[in-house]
Amino acid sequence: MSESHCERPSAVYQESEGGLNELVQKEPEAVCHLKRAVQSGREWHLALLEAISMWTIPEEEVHGRHYIYLVKGEAFDWLILAERLCTELDDLVPMEEKERLLFQGRLPGSITTAEFQELIGHNKHRAFLNYWYGVVVEEALQLSVEEEVRKQHLSRGFADSEDLMEEAFMRIYNDTRSNLAKEFLKSKSDPRRRTLTLTEMKEFTYQLFKRRLKLWDPARVASDTRKGLERLDKLRACDTSVTT
């Protein structure tokens, strides 16, 4: 694609051969930079992070798939954007390295936290931290508390039960998961639906994180966050699929 098309994403009408106007989507500047950089010999993962720093679209439809990069307008899911950008690289990236990034959250080589922040930019990194603590760590906290509840129940001779998640949510958010999920679905104008999409699960988890921040005093919030981080460390020690 020529450099003249490397513009901010916009739709223009173009005259087709049959005389009908058709909608043409110009390629985002970040995509053009990514392709040029990799074709020029730049390490693909560094070019990818640079492209992420240039990205300005919170969500888009590409090849029939709807990508949402910013959860609740605050939390940046960088791996979803990385997945979308990798579709533009075709055979320019080793499949093994691409899969390691998308499925394990691991970039080739070694990049420090400071380098990662510099490459994606301050604002993107701040939004990434919102996602990290608000979704990834929050899910680990939920798992940790559910395990605590299960251990207590089993030690008292009670049978395992799906209700343990409800009790875990009561401890963390002062309400059951079913009630909180119903409230969330009402906000989606679809209270009759009982299941959440993957994107909605992330939104729901981030909303729960914000609820927890408002619900408890700073000491309790910090303690629960540490609990989530500790559980996440254990997961990372035995499961390389946890996103870093």
GROMACS .gro file of C-alpha atoms in nm:
model
  244
    1MET     CA    1   0.000   0.000   0.000
    2SER     CA    2   0.137   0.341  -0.094
    3GLU     CA    3   0.233   0.592   0.172
    4SER     CA    4  -0.041   0.828   0.056
    5HIS     CA    5  -0.298   0.596   0.210
    6CYS     CA    6  -0.133   0.599   0.553
    7GLU     CA    7  -0.380   0.830   0.717
    8ARG     CA    8  -0.601   0.841   1.019
    9PRO     CA    9  -0.887   0.596   0.959
   10SER     CA   10  -1.164   0.754   0.758
   11ALA     CA   11  -1.426   0.640   0.512
   12VAL     CA   12  -1.446   0.791   0.163
   13TYR     CA   13  -1.676   0.726  -0.132
   14GLN     CA   14  -1.506   0.614  -0.451
   15GLU     CA   15  -1.653   0.562  -0.797
   16SER     CA   16  -1.646   0.193  -0.889
   17GLU     CA   17  -1.620   0.052  -1.241
   18GLY     CA   18  -1.995  -0.010  -1.247
   19GLY     CA   19  -2.065   0.353  -1.172
   20LEU     CA   20  -2.184   0.289  -0.815
   21ASN     CA   21  -2.032   0.459  -0.516
   22GLU     CA   22  -1.859   0.217  -0.279
   23LEU     CA   23  -1.726   0.281   0.070
   24VAL     CA   24  -1.348   0.257   0.101
   25GLN     CA   25  -1.174   0.246   0.440
   26LYS     CA   26  -0.832   0.408   0.444
   27GLU     CA   27  -0.566   0.217   0.629
   28PRO     CA   28  -0.477   0.351   0.976
   29GLU     CA   29  -0.142   0.525   1.001
   30ALA     CA   30  -0.031   0.282   1.272
   31VAL     CA   31  -0.081  -0.015   1.037
   32CYS     CA   32   0.124   0.153   0.765
   33HIS     CA   33   0.404   0.223   1.012
   34LEU     CA   34   0.399  -0.139   1.130
   35LYS     CA   35   0.428  -0.280   0.778
   36ARG     CA   36   0.698  -0.035   0.670
   37ALA     CA   37   0.904  -0.090   0.984
   38VAL     CA   38   0.896  -0.470   0.967
   39GLN     CA   39   0.968  -0.474   0.593
   40SER     CA   40   1.264  -0.242   0.660
   41GLY     CA   41   1.413  -0.487   0.909
   42ARG     CA   42   1.285  -0.348   1.240
   43GLU     CA   43   1.223  -0.623   1.496
   44TRP     CA   44   0.854  -0.697   1.458
   45HIS     CA   45   0.762  -0.681   1.826
   46LEU     CA   46   0.923  -0.338   1.863
   47ALA     CA   47   0.742  -0.214   1.552
   48LEU     CA   48   0.421  -0.360   1.695
   49LEU     CA   49   0.457  -0.167   2.021
   50GLU     CA   50   0.534   0.151   1.825
   51ALA     CA   51   0.218   0.096   1.620
   52ILE     CA   52   0.022   0.050   1.942
   53SER     CA   53   0.151   0.386   2.065
   54MET     CA   54   0.015   0.547   1.745
   55TRP     CA   55  -0.326   0.380   1.762
   56THR     CA   56  -0.626   0.609   1.818
   57ILE     CA   57  -0.935   0.392   1.752
   58PRO     CA   58  -1.112   0.255   2.064
   59GLU     CA   59  -1.299  -0.012   1.866
   60GLU     CA   60  -1.351  -0.120   1.505
   61GLU     CA   61  -1.498  -0.383   1.274
   62VAL     CA   62  -1.240  -0.574   1.069
   63HIS     CA   63  -1.318  -0.871   0.843
   64GLY     CA   64  -1.645  -0.934   1.022
   65ARG     CA   65  -1.497  -0.922   1.372
   66HIS     CA   66  -1.568  -0.646   1.622
   67TYR     CA   67  -1.257  -0.546   1.818
   68ILE     CA   68  -1.290  -0.347   2.141
   69TYR     CA   69  -0.957  -0.219   2.270
   70LEU     CA   70  -1.071   0.007   2.553
   71VAL     CA   71  -1.283  -0.152   2.827
   72LYS     CA   72  -1.534   0.094   2.978
   73GLY     CA   73  -1.340   0.374   2.809
   74GLU     CA   74  -1.053   0.340   3.059
   75ALA     CA   75  -0.882   0.000   3.052
   76PHE     CA   76  -0.659  -0.077   2.752
   77ASP     CA   77  -0.659  -0.443   2.640
   78TRP     CA   78  -0.331  -0.425   2.450
   79LEU     CA   79  -0.325  -0.792   2.352
   80ILE     CA   80  -0.651  -0.755   2.160
   81LEU     CA   81  -0.496  -0.468   1.964
   82ALA     CA   82  -0.178  -0.674   1.918
   83GLU     CA   83  -0.389  -0.957   1.776
   84ARG     CA   84  -0.560  -0.719   1.535
   85LEU     CA   85  -0.227  -0.569   1.420
   86CYS     CA   86  -0.071  -0.912   1.374
   87THR     CA   87  -0.334  -0.987   1.109
   88GLU     CA   88  -0.160  -0.722   0.896
   89LEU     CA   89   0.180  -0.892   0.906
   90ASP     CA   90   0.091  -1.210   0.716
   91ASP     CA   91   0.411  -1.418   0.682
   92LEU     CA   92   0.642  -1.144   0.811
   93VAL     CA   93   0.630  -1.280   1.166
   94PRO     CA   94   0.730  -1.632   1.279
   95MET     CA   95   0.411  -1.817   1.372
   96GLU     CA   96   0.564  -1.949   1.694
   97GLU     CA   97   0.651  -1.600   1.816
   98LYS     CA   98   0.309  -1.465   1.720
   99GLU     CA   99   0.129  -1.746   1.904
  100ARG     CA  100   0.349  -1.700   2.210
  101LEU     CA  101   0.245  -1.336   2.223
  102LEU     CA  102  -0.125  -1.386   2.160
  103PHE     CA  103  -0.175  -1.696   2.375
  104GLN     CA  104   0.086  -1.643   2.647
  105GLY     CA  105   0.128  -1.265   2.645
  106ARG     CA  106   0.503  -1.302   2.592
  107LEU     CA  107   0.705  -1.079   2.360
  108PRO     CA  108   1.020  -1.208   2.189
  109GLY     CA  109   1.346  -1.118   2.361
  110SER     CA  110   1.348  -0.925   2.686
  111ILE     CA  111   1.175  -0.591   2.733
  112THR     CA  112   1.177  -0.416   3.068
  113THR     CA  113   0.870  -0.251   3.214
  114ALA     CA  114   1.028   0.089   3.149
  115GLU     CA  115   1.097   0.001   2.784
  116PHE     CA  116   0.743  -0.130   2.738
  117GLN     CA  117   0.602   0.193   2.883
  118GLU     CA  118   0.825   0.407   2.661
  119LEU     CA  119   0.733   0.215   2.346
  120ILE     CA  120   0.355   0.225   2.390
  121GLY     CA  121   0.351   0.575   2.544
  122HIS     CA  122   0.254   0.712   2.884
  123ASN     CA  123  -0.121   0.737   2.824
  124LYS     CA  124  -0.149   0.388   2.675
  125HIS     CA  125   0.055   0.246   2.962
  126ARG     CA  126  -0.165   0.413   3.221
  127ALA     CA  127  -0.473   0.265   3.051
  128PHE     CA  128  -0.293  -0.071   3.036
  129LEU     CA  129  -0.244  -0.057   3.414
  130ASN     CA  130  -0.616   0.005   3.451
  131TYR     CA  131  -0.674  -0.318   3.259
  132TRP     CA  132  -0.405  -0.506   3.446
  133TYR     CA  133  -0.539  -0.423   3.791
  134GLY     CA  134  -0.904  -0.386   3.695
  135VAL     CA  135  -0.940  -0.710   3.497
  136VAL     CA  136  -0.640  -0.943   3.525
  137VAL     CA  137  -0.563  -0.895   3.896
  138GLU     CA  138  -0.933  -0.867   3.983
  139GLU     CA  139  -1.002  -1.207   3.826
  140ALA     CA  140  -0.713  -1.353   4.029
  141LEU     CA  141  -0.860  -1.202   4.347
  142GLN     CA  142  -1.196  -1.362   4.275
  143LEU     CA  143  -1.026  -1.698   4.224
  144SER     CA  144  -0.826  -1.661   4.545
  145VAL     CA  145  -1.128  -1.578   4.760
  146GLU     CA  146  -1.334  -1.856   4.601
  147GLU     CA  147  -1.055  -2.099   4.692
  148GLU     CA  148  -1.055  -1.968   5.049
  149VAL     CA  149  -1.430  -2.021   5.076
  150ARG     CA  150  -1.403  -2.371   4.929
  151LYS     CA  151  -1.124  -2.466   5.170
  152GLN     CA  152  -1.330  -2.347   5.467
  153HIS     CA  153  -1.638  -2.536   5.351
  154LEU     CA  154  -1.449  -2.859   5.294
  155SER     CA  155  -1.272  -2.833   5.631
  156ARG     CA  156  -1.616  -2.819   5.796
  157GLY     CA  157  -1.732  -3.128   5.611
  158PHE     CA  158  -1.959  -2.947   5.365
  159ALA     CA  159  -1.985  -3.061   5.004
  160ASP     CA  160  -1.844  -2.853   4.719
  161SER     CA  161  -2.102  -2.623   4.561
  162GLU     CA  162  -2.146  -2.365   4.286
  163ASP     CA  163  -2.278  -2.132   4.555
  164LEU     CA  164  -1.920  -2.082   4.674
  165MET     CA  165  -1.870  -1.819   4.404
  166GLU     CA  166  -2.172  -1.633   4.538
  167GLU     CA  167  -2.021  -1.629   4.887
  168ALA     CA  168  -1.684  -1.521   4.750
  169PHE     CA  169  -1.848  -1.226   4.575
  170MET     CA  170  -2.029  -1.135   4.897
  171ARG     CA  171  -1.694  -1.112   5.072
  172ILE     CA  172  -1.531  -0.904   4.800
  173TYR     CA  173  -1.819  -0.687   4.674
  174ASN     CA  174  -2.083  -0.712   4.947
  175ASP     CA  175  -2.334  -0.870   4.707
  176THR     CA  176  -2.379  -1.195   4.516
  177ARG     CA  177  -2.246  -1.251   4.168
  178SER     CA  178  -2.597  -1.322   4.036
  179ASN     CA  179  -2.731  -0.991   4.166
  180LEU     CA  180  -2.435  -0.793   4.037
  181ALA     CA  181  -2.457  -0.963   3.697
  182LYS     CA  182  -2.828  -0.880   3.674
  183GLU     CA  183  -2.752  -0.515   3.745
  184PHE     CA  184  -2.481  -0.519   3.479
  185LEU     CA  185  -2.714  -0.670   3.219
  186LYS     CA  186  -2.979  -0.410   3.301
  187SER     CA  187  -2.724  -0.144   3.212
  188LYS     CA  188  -2.692  -0.323   2.877
  189SER     CA  189  -3.070  -0.290   2.824
  190ASP     CA  190  -3.099  -0.667   2.807
  191PRO     CA  191  -3.200  -0.788   3.156
  192ARG     CA  192  -3.346  -1.118   3.028
  193ARG     CA  193  -3.012  -1.241   2.899
  194ARG     CA  194  -2.820  -1.465   3.139
  195THR     CA  195  -2.483  -1.502   2.970
  196LEU     CA  196  -2.208  -1.252   2.900
  197THR     CA  197  -1.979  -1.231   2.600
  198LEU     CA  198  -1.603  -1.234   2.660
  199THR     CA  199  -1.587  -0.858   2.613
  200GLU     CA  200  -1.879  -0.809   2.852
  201MET     CA  201  -1.706  -1.030   3.109
  202LYS     CA  202  -1.411  -0.793   3.099
  203GLU     CA  203  -1.643  -0.494   3.136
  204PHE     CA  204  -1.823  -0.666   3.424
  205THR     CA  205  -1.496  -0.746   3.601
  206TYR     CA  206  -1.371  -0.390   3.558
  207GLN     CA  207  -1.699  -0.257   3.694
  208LEU     CA  208  -1.659  -0.485   3.997
  209PHE     CA  209  -1.307  -0.351   4.047
  210LYS     CA  210  -1.440   0.005   4.052
  211ARG     CA  211  -1.712  -0.104   4.296
  212ARG     CA  212  -1.453  -0.255   4.530
  213LEU     CA  213  -1.250   0.067   4.528
  214LYS     CA  214  -1.558   0.263   4.640
  215LEU     CA  215  -1.682   0.002   4.884
  216TRP     CA  216  -1.384  -0.048   5.113
  217ASP     CA  217  -1.124   0.165   5.289
  218PRO     CA  218  -0.779   0.200   5.128
  219ALA     CA  219  -0.616  -0.055   5.360
  220ARG     CA  220  -0.874  -0.321   5.272
  221VAL     CA  221  -0.847  -0.240   4.901
  222ALA     CA  222  -0.467  -0.271   4.912
  223SER     CA  223  -0.487  -0.598   5.105
  224ASP     CA  224  -0.728  -0.754   4.855
  225THR     CA  225  -0.519  -0.631   4.562
  226ARG     CA  226  -0.209  -0.794   4.712
  227LYS     CA  227  -0.408  -1.114   4.749
  228GLY     CA  228  -0.492  -1.102   4.379
  229LEU     CA  229  -0.130  -1.032   4.284
  230GLU     CA  230  -0.005  -1.321   4.497
  231ARG     CA  231  -0.254  -1.560   4.338
  232LEU     CA  232  -0.154  -1.434   3.994
  233ASP     CA  233   0.214  -1.499   4.073
  234LYS     CA  234   0.126  -1.859   4.159
  235LEU     CA  235  -0.065  -1.896   3.835
  236ARG     CA  236   0.224  -1.756   3.635
  237ALA     CA  237   0.464  -1.998   3.803
  238CYS     CA  238   0.273  -2.299   3.672
  239ASP     CA  239   0.084  -2.163   3.370
  240THR     CA  240   0.264  -1.967   3.100
  241SER     CA  241  -0.069  -1.863   2.947
  242VAL     CA  242  -0.116  -1.585   3.202
  243THR     CA  243  -0.074  -1.247   3.037
  244THR     CA  244   0.221  -1.038   3.149
   0.00000   0.00000   0.00000
